Short mmCIF file of C-alpha atoms in Angstrom, two decimals:
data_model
loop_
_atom_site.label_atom_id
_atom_site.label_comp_id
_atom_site.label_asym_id
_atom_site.label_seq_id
_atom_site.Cartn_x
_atom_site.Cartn_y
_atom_site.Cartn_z
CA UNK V 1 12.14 -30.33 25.66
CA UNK V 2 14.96 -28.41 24.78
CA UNK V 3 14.81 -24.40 24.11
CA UNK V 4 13.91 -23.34 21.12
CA UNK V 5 16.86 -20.74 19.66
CA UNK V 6 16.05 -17.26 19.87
CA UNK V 7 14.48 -15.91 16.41
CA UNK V 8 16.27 -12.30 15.39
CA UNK V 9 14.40 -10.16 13.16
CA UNK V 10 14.89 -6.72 11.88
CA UNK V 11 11.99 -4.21 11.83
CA UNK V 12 11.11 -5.13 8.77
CA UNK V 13 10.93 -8.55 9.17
CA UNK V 14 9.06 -8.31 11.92
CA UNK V 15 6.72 -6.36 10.32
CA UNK V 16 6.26 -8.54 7.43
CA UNK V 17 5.77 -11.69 10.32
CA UNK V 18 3.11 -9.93 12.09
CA UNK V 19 1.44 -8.54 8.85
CA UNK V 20 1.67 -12.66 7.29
CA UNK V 21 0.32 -14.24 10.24
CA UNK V 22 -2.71 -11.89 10.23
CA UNK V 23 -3.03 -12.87 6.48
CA UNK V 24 -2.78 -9.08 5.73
CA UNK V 25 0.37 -8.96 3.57
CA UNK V 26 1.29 -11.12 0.11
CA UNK V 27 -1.99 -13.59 -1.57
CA UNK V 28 -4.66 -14.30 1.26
CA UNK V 29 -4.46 -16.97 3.43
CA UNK V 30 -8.58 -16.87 4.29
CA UNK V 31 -10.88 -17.40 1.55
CA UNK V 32 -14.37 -17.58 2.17
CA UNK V 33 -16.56 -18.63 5.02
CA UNK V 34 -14.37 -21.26 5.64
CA UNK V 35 -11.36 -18.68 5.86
CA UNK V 36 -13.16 -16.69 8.21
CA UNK V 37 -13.93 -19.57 11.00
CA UNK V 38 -9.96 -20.33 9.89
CA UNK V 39 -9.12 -16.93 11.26
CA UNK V 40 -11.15 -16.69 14.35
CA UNK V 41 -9.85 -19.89 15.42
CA UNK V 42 -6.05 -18.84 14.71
CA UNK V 43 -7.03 -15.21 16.63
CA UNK V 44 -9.21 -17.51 19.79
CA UNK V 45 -11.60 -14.07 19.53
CA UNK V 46 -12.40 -11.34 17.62
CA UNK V 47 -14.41 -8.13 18.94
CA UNK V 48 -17.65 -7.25 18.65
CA UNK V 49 -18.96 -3.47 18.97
CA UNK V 50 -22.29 -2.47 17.09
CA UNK V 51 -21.24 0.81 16.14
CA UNK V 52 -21.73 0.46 12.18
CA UNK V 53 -20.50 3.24 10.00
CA UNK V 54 -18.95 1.52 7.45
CA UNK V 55 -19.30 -2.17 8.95
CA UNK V 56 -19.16 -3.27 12.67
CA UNK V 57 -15.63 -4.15 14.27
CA UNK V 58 -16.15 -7.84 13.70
CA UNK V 59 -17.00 -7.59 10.00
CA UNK V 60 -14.35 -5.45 9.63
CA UNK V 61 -11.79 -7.43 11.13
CA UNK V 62 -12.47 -10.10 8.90
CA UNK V 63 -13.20 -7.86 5.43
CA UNK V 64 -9.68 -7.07 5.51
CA UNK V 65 -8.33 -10.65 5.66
CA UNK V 66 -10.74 -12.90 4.31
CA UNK V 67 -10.94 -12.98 0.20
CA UNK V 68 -14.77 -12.69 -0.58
CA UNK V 69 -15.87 -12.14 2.68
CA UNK V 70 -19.68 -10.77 3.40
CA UNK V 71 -21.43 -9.71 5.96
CA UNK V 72 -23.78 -12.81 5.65
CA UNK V 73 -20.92 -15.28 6.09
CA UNK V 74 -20.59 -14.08 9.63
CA UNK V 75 -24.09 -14.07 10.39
CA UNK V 76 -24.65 -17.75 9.09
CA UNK V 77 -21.43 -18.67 10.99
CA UNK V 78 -22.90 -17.54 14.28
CA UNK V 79 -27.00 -17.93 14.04
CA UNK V 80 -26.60 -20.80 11.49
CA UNK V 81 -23.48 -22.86 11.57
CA UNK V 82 -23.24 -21.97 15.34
CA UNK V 83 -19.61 -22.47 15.02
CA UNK V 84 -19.07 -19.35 16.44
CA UNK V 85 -20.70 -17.80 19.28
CA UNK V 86 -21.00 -14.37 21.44
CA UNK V 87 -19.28 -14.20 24.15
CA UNK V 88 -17.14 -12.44 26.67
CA UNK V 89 -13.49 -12.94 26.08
CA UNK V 90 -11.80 -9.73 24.94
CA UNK V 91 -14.96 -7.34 26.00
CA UNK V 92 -17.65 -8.27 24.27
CA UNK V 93 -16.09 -10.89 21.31
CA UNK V 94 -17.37 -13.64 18.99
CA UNK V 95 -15.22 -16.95 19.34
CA UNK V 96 -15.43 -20.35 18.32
CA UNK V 97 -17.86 -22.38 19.78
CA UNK V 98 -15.68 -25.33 20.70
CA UNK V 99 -13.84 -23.22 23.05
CA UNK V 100 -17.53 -22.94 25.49
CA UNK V 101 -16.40 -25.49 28.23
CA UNK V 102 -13.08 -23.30 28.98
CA UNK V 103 -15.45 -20.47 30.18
CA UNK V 104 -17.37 -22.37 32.56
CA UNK V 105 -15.26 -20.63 35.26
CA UNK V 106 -17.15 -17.30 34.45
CA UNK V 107 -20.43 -18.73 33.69
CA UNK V 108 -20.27 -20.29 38.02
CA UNK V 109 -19.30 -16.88 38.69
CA UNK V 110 -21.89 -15.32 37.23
CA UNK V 111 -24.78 -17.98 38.75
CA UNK V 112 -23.39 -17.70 42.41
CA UNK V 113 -23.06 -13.54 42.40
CA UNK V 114 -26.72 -14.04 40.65
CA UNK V 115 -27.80 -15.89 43.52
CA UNK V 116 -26.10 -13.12 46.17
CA UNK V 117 -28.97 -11.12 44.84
CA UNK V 118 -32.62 -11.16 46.13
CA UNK V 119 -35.64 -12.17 43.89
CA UNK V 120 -33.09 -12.62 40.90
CA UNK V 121 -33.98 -15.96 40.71
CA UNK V 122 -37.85 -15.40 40.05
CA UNK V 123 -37.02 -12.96 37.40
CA UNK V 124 -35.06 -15.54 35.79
CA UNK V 125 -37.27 -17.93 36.04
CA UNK V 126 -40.27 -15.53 34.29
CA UNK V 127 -37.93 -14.86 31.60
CA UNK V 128 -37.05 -18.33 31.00
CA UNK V 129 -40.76 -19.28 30.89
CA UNK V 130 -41.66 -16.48 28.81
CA UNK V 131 -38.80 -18.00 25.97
CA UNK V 132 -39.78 -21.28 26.39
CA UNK V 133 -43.44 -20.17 24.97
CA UNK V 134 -42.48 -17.61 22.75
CA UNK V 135 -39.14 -18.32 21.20
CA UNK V 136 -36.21 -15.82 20.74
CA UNK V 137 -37.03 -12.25 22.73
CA UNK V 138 -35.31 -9.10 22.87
CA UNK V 139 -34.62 -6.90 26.06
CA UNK V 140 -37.77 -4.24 24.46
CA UNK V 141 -39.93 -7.46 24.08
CA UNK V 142 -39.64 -9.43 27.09
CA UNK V 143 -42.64 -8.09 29.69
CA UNK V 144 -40.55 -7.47 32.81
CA UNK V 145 -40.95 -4.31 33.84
CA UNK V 146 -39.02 -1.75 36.06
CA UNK V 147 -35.32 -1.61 37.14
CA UNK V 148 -32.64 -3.59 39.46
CA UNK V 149 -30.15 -2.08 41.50
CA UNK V 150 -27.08 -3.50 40.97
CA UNK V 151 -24.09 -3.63 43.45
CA UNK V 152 -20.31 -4.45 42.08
CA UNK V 153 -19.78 -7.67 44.30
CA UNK V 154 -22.96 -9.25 42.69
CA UNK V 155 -23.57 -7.75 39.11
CA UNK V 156 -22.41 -10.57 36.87
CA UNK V 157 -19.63 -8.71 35.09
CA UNK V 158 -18.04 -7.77 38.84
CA UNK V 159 -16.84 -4.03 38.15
CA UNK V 160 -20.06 -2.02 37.94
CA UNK V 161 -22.99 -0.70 40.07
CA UNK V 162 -26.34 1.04 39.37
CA UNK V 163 -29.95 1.08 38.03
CA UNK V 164 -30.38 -1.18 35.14
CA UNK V 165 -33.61 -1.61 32.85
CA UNK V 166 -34.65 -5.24 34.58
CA UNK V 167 -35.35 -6.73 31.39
CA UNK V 168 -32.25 -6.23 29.97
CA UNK V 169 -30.48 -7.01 33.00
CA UNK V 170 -32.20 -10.76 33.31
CA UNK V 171 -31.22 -11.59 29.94
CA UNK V 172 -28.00 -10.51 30.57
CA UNK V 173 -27.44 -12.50 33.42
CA UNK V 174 -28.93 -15.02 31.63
CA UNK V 175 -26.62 -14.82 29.03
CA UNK V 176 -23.26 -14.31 31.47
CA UNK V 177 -24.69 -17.53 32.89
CA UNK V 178 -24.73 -19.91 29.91
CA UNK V 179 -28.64 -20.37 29.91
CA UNK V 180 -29.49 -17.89 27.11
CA UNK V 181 -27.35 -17.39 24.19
CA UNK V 182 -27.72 -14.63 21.01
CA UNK V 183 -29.97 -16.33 19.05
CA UNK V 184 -29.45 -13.31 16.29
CA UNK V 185 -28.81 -9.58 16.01
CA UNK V 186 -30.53 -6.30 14.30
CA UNK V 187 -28.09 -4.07 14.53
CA UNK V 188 -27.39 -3.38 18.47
CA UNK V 189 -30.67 -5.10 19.36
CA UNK V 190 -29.54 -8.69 20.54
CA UNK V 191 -32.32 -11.37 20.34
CA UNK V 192 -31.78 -14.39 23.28
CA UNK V 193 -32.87 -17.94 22.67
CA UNK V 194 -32.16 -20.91 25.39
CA UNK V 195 -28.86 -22.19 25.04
CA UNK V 196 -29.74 -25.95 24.50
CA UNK V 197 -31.91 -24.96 21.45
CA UNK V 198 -28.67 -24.24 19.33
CA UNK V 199 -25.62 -26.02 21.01
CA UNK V 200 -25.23 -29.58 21.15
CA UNK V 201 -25.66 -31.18 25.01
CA UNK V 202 -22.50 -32.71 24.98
CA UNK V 203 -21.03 -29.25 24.54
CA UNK V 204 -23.00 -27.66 27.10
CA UNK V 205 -22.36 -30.26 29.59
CA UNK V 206 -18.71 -30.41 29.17
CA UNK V 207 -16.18 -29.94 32.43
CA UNK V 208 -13.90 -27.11 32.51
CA UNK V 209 -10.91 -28.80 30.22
CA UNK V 210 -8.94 -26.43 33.18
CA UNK V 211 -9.23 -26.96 36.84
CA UNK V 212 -5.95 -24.72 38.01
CA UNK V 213 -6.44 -21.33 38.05
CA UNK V 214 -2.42 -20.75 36.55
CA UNK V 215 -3.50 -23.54 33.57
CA UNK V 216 -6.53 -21.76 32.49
CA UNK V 217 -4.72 -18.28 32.59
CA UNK V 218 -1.59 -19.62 30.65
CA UNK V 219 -4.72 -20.74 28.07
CA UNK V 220 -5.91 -17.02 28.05
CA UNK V 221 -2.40 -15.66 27.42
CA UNK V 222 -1.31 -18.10 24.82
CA UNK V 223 -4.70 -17.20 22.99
CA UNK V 224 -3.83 -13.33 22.76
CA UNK V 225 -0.52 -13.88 21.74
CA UNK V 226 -1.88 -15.93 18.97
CA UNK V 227 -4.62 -12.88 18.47
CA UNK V 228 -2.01 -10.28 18.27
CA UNK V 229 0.42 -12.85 16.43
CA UNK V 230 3.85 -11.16 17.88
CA UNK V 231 3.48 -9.64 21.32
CA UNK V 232 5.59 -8.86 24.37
CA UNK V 233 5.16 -9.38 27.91
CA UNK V 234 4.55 -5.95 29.37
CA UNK V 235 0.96 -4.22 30.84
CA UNK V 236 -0.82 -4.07 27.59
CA UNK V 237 -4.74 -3.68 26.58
CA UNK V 238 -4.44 -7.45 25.02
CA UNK V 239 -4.92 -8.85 28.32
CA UNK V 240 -8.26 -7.63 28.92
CA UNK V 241 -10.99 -8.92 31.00
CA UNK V 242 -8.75 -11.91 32.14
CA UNK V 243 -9.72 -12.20 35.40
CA UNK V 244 -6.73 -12.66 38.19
CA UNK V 245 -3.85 -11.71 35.40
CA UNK V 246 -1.18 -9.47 37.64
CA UNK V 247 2.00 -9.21 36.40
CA UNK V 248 3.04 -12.13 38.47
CA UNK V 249 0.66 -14.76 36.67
CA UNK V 250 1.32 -13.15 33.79
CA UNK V 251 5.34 -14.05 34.17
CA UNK V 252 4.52 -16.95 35.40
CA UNK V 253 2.65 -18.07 32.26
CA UNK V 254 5.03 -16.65 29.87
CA UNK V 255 8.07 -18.80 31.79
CA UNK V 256 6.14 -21.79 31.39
CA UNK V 257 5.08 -21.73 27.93
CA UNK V 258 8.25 -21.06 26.23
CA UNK V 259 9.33 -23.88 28.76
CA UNK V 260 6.63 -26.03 27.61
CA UNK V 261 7.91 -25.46 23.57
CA UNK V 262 4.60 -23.30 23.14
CA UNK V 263 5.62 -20.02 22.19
CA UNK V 264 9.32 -18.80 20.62
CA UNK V 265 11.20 -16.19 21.42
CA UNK V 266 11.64 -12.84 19.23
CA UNK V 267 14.54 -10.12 19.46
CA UNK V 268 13.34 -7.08 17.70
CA UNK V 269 16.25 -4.98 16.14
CA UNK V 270 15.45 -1.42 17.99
CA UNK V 271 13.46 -2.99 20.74
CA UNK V 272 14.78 -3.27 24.19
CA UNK V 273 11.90 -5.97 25.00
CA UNK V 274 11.56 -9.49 24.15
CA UNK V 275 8.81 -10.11 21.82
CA UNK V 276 6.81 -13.90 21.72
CA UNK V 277 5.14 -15.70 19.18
CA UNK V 278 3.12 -19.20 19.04
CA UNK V 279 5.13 -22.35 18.15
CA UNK V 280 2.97 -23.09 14.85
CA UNK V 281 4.18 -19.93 14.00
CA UNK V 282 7.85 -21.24 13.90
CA UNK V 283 7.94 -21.86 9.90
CA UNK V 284 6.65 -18.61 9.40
CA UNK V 285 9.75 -17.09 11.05
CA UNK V 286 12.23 -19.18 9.27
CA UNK V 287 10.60 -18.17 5.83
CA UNK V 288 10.40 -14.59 6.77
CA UNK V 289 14.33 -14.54 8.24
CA UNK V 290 15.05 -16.34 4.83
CA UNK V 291 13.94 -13.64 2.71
CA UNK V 292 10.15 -13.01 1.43
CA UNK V 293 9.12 -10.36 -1.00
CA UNK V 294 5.08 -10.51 -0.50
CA UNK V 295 2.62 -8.45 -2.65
CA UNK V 296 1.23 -5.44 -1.01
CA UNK V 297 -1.94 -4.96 -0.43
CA UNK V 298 -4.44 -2.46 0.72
CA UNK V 299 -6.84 -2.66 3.73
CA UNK V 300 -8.67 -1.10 6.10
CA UNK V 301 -7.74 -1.66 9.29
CA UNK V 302 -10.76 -2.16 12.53
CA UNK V 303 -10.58 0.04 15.24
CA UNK V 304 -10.50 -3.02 17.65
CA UNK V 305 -8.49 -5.32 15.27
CA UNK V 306 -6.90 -7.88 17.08
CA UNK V 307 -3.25 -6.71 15.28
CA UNK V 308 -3.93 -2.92 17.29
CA UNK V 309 -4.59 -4.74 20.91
CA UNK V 310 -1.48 -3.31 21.77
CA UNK V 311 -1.26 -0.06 20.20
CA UNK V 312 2.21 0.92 22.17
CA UNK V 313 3.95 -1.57 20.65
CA UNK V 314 2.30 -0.91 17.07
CA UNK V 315 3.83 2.18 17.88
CA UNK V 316 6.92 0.92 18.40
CA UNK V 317 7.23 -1.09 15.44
CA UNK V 318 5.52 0.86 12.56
CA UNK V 319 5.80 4.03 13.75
CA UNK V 320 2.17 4.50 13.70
CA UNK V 321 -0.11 6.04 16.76
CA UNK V 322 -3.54 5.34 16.45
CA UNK V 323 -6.58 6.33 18.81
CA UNK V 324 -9.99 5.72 18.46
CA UNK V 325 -11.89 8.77 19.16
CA UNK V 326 -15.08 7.54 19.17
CA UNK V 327 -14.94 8.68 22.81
CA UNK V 328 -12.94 11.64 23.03
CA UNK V 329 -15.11 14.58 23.09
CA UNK V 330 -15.76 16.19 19.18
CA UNK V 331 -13.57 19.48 20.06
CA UNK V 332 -10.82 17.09 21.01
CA UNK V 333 -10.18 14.66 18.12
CA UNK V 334 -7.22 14.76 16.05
CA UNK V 335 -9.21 13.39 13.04
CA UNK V 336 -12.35 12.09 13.82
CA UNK V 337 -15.69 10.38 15.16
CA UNK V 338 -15.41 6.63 13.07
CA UNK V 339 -11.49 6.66 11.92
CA UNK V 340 -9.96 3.98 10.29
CA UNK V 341 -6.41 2.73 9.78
CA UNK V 342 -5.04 2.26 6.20
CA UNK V 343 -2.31 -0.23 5.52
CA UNK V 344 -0.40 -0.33 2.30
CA UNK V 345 1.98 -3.38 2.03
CA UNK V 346 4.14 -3.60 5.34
CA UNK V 347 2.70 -0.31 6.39
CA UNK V 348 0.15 2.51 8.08
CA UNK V 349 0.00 4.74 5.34
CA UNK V 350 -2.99 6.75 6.42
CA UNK V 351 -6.51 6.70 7.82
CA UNK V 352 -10.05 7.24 6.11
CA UNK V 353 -13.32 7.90 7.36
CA UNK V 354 -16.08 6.94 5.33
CA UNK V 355 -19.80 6.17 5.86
CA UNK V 356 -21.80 3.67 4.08
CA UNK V 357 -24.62 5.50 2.64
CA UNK V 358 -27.36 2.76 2.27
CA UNK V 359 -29.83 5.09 0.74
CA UNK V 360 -27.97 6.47 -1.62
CA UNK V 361 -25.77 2.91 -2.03
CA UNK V 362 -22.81 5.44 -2.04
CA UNK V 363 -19.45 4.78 0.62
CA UNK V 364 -18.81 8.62 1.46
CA UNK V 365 -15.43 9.36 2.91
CA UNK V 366 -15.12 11.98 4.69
CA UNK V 367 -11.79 12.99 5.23
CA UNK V 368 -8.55 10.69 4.14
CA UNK V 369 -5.22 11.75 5.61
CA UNK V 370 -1.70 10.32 4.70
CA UNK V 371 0.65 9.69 7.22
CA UNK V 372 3.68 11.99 7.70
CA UNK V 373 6.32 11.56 5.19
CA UNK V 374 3.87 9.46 3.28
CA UNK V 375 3.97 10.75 -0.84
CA UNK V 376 0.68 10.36 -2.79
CA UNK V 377 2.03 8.81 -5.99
CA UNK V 378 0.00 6.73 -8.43
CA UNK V 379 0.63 3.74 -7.20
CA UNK V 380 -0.47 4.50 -3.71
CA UNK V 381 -3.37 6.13 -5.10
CA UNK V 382 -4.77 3.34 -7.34
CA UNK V 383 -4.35 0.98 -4.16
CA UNK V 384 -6.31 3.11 -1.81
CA UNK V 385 -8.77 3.47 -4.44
CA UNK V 386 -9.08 -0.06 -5.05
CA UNK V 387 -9.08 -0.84 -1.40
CA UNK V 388 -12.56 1.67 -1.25
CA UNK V 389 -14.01 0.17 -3.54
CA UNK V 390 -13.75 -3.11 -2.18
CA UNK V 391 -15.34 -1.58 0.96
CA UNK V 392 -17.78 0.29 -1.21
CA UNK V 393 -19.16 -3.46 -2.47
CA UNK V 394 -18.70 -4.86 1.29
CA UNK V 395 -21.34 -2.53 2.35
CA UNK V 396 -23.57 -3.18 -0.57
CA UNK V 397 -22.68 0.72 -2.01
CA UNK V 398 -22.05 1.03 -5.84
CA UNK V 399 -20.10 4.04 -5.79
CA UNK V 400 -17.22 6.02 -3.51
CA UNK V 401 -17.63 9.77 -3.07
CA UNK V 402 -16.18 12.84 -1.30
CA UNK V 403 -12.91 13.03 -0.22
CA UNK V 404 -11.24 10.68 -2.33
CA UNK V 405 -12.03 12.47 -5.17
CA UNK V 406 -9.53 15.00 -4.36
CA UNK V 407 -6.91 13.16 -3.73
CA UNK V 408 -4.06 14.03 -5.84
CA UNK V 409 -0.76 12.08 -6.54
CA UNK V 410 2.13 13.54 -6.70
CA UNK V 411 4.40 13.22 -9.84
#
């Protein structure tokens, strides 16, 4: 196959690539339910974290792409359709459930490091029972009692050690193993069900579509690039939790998928490094290096948004340096506990953060700060007020209060 040419955008081109591949820029590309299994495909994972303040990561992710999205349509995708499904990929993610059989890998991993350990296997066994009479349990329901030491070389995610409540932990390993799946959620407690209740045998029994090691990580990295849509090859967060990805496998895949017509290269005015995208992507380019004048829009951005995987290089390109600071101690935050990104046409124009009231059915924000050199004018204002009120009626809240009520343009 012969090389594909080099693609040459300017910053703002590449901007307004990234921003139209994640449907965030211009008329929506998702609509619907349908739109939202649409994007999760395109991204090969989204992220799932239960902290909830104003919707968890995963709704989030897909509020701000997906025209008429609700919080139902996820649910009914995962506990209903079971087209999508928990499970590791990036952390703790929600993908589509065709892509099960590639993970068998980790699922072996998990049963022969489960097996290392001793009286594991009658533990699993009682749980198992106990769901095959009762139906879907939770780690507070199931009647194991007591704790299991865990060491690194046989926990099931490899990288930890301790004392772990044992009912949790067997439905865990259950889970890491294939035999359980999340039957449903409420809020951060997860409910398991057996795995061949909800997805079909032929699924379950599939063979790993990739035997080689280097095939299955080239999979993995071709996936993220998709998820962050433009990305370069350099140490970067988006390459989480792929197991046996050094630098060296990680050239190695990059070499062979541009060799392999799979993903294009980008030159970034301003950036030293080569940046990649996926082939299917190719159009997009051309239309972009043609000349586009989207509409703006305004969203709110989720922490763990699959566009901020690599937040050095969203650095790099919009000038914008964002932290989550969940974790950093209170007296050490910059802005805040649950603080979210604001995007404004093709770019970060500030960051909010508001909590979804449900008593009250009010969305309060907090604090809203514009970005430096960023001027409050009307127009700004009416989208950022429009764009809370969207999120207002995403979490079921009929009003917005607090900060935004002093925010001022500037004439």
């Amino acid at each position: 196959m012969p090389p594909i040419p080099v693609t040459h955008f300017t910053n703002r081109q590449a901007r307004q690539f990234l921003l139209l591949w994640h449907g965030l820029l211009g008329q929506h590309r998702f609509a619907g339910k349908e739109g939202a299994l649409e994007f999760v495909r395109q991204a090969g994972c989204i992220q799932f974290d239960p902290v909830d303040a104003c919707g968890k990561n995963a709704e989030l992710t897909l509020q701000s792409r997906v025209k008429g999205f609700t919080k139902a349509m996820l649910g009914e995708l995962l506990y209903a359709d079971r087209a999508l499904v928990d499970y590791p990929d990036k952390n703790l993610a929600i993908l589509p459930v065709e892509d099960w059989p590639y993970f068998a890998r980790y699922r072996r991993t998990a049963r022969e490091n489960g097996a290392q350990f001793e009286g594991l296997g009658a533990l699993e066994a009682q749980a198992l029972d106990y769901i095959r009479a009762n139906g879907p349990v939770s780690a507070e329901e199931l009647p194991i009692a007591g704790k299991i030491h865990w060491h690194s070389s046989i926990h099931w995610s490899g990288n930890w050690s301790g004392e772990s409540n044992a009912a949790r932990s067997v439905l865990e390993q259950l889970y890491s193993t294939g035999e359980l799946i999340i039957h449903h959620k409420k809020g951060a407690r997860k409910f398991y069900d057996l795995a061949a209740n909800h997805l079909p045998a032929a699924l379950l029994s599939a063979p790993d579509p990739l035997l080689e090691e280097d095939e299955h990580l080239k999979w993995r990295v071709l996936r993220r690039i998709g998820a962050v849509g433009l990305l370069w090859n350099r140490p970067s967060d988006a390459w989480l939790n792929i197991w046996g990805l050094k630098a060296a496998q990680r050239e190695e895949a990059f070499a062979q998928l541009v060799e392999e017509g799979k993903i294009c290269q980008a030159r970034v005015d301003g950036v030293r490094t080569p940046l990649y995208f996926r082939a299917e992507a190719l159009p997009l380019a051309h239309a972009v290096c043609a000349g586009v004048s989207p509409r703006p829009r305004c969203e709110v951005i989720a922490a763990l948004d699959c566009l901020l995987w690599d937040r050095k290089w969203i650095r790099e390109l919009f000038g914008f340096a964002y932290q989550w600071e969940i974790y950093v101690p209170a007296n050490q935050r910059k802005f805040g506990y649950y603080v979210l990104p604001l995007l404004w046409g093709e770019r970060f124009v500030g960051r909010v953060e508001a909590v979804a009231d449900a008593k009250a059915r009010t969305l309060r924000v907090k604090n809203l700060w514009l970005e430096d050199g960023v001027r409050c004018t009307k127009t700004l204002q009416a989208a950022i007020d429009g764009c809370l009120k969207r999120l207002a009626k995403f979490n079921l809240c009929d009003q917005v209060a607090g900060e935004v009520e002093s925010f001022s343009p500037s004439h």
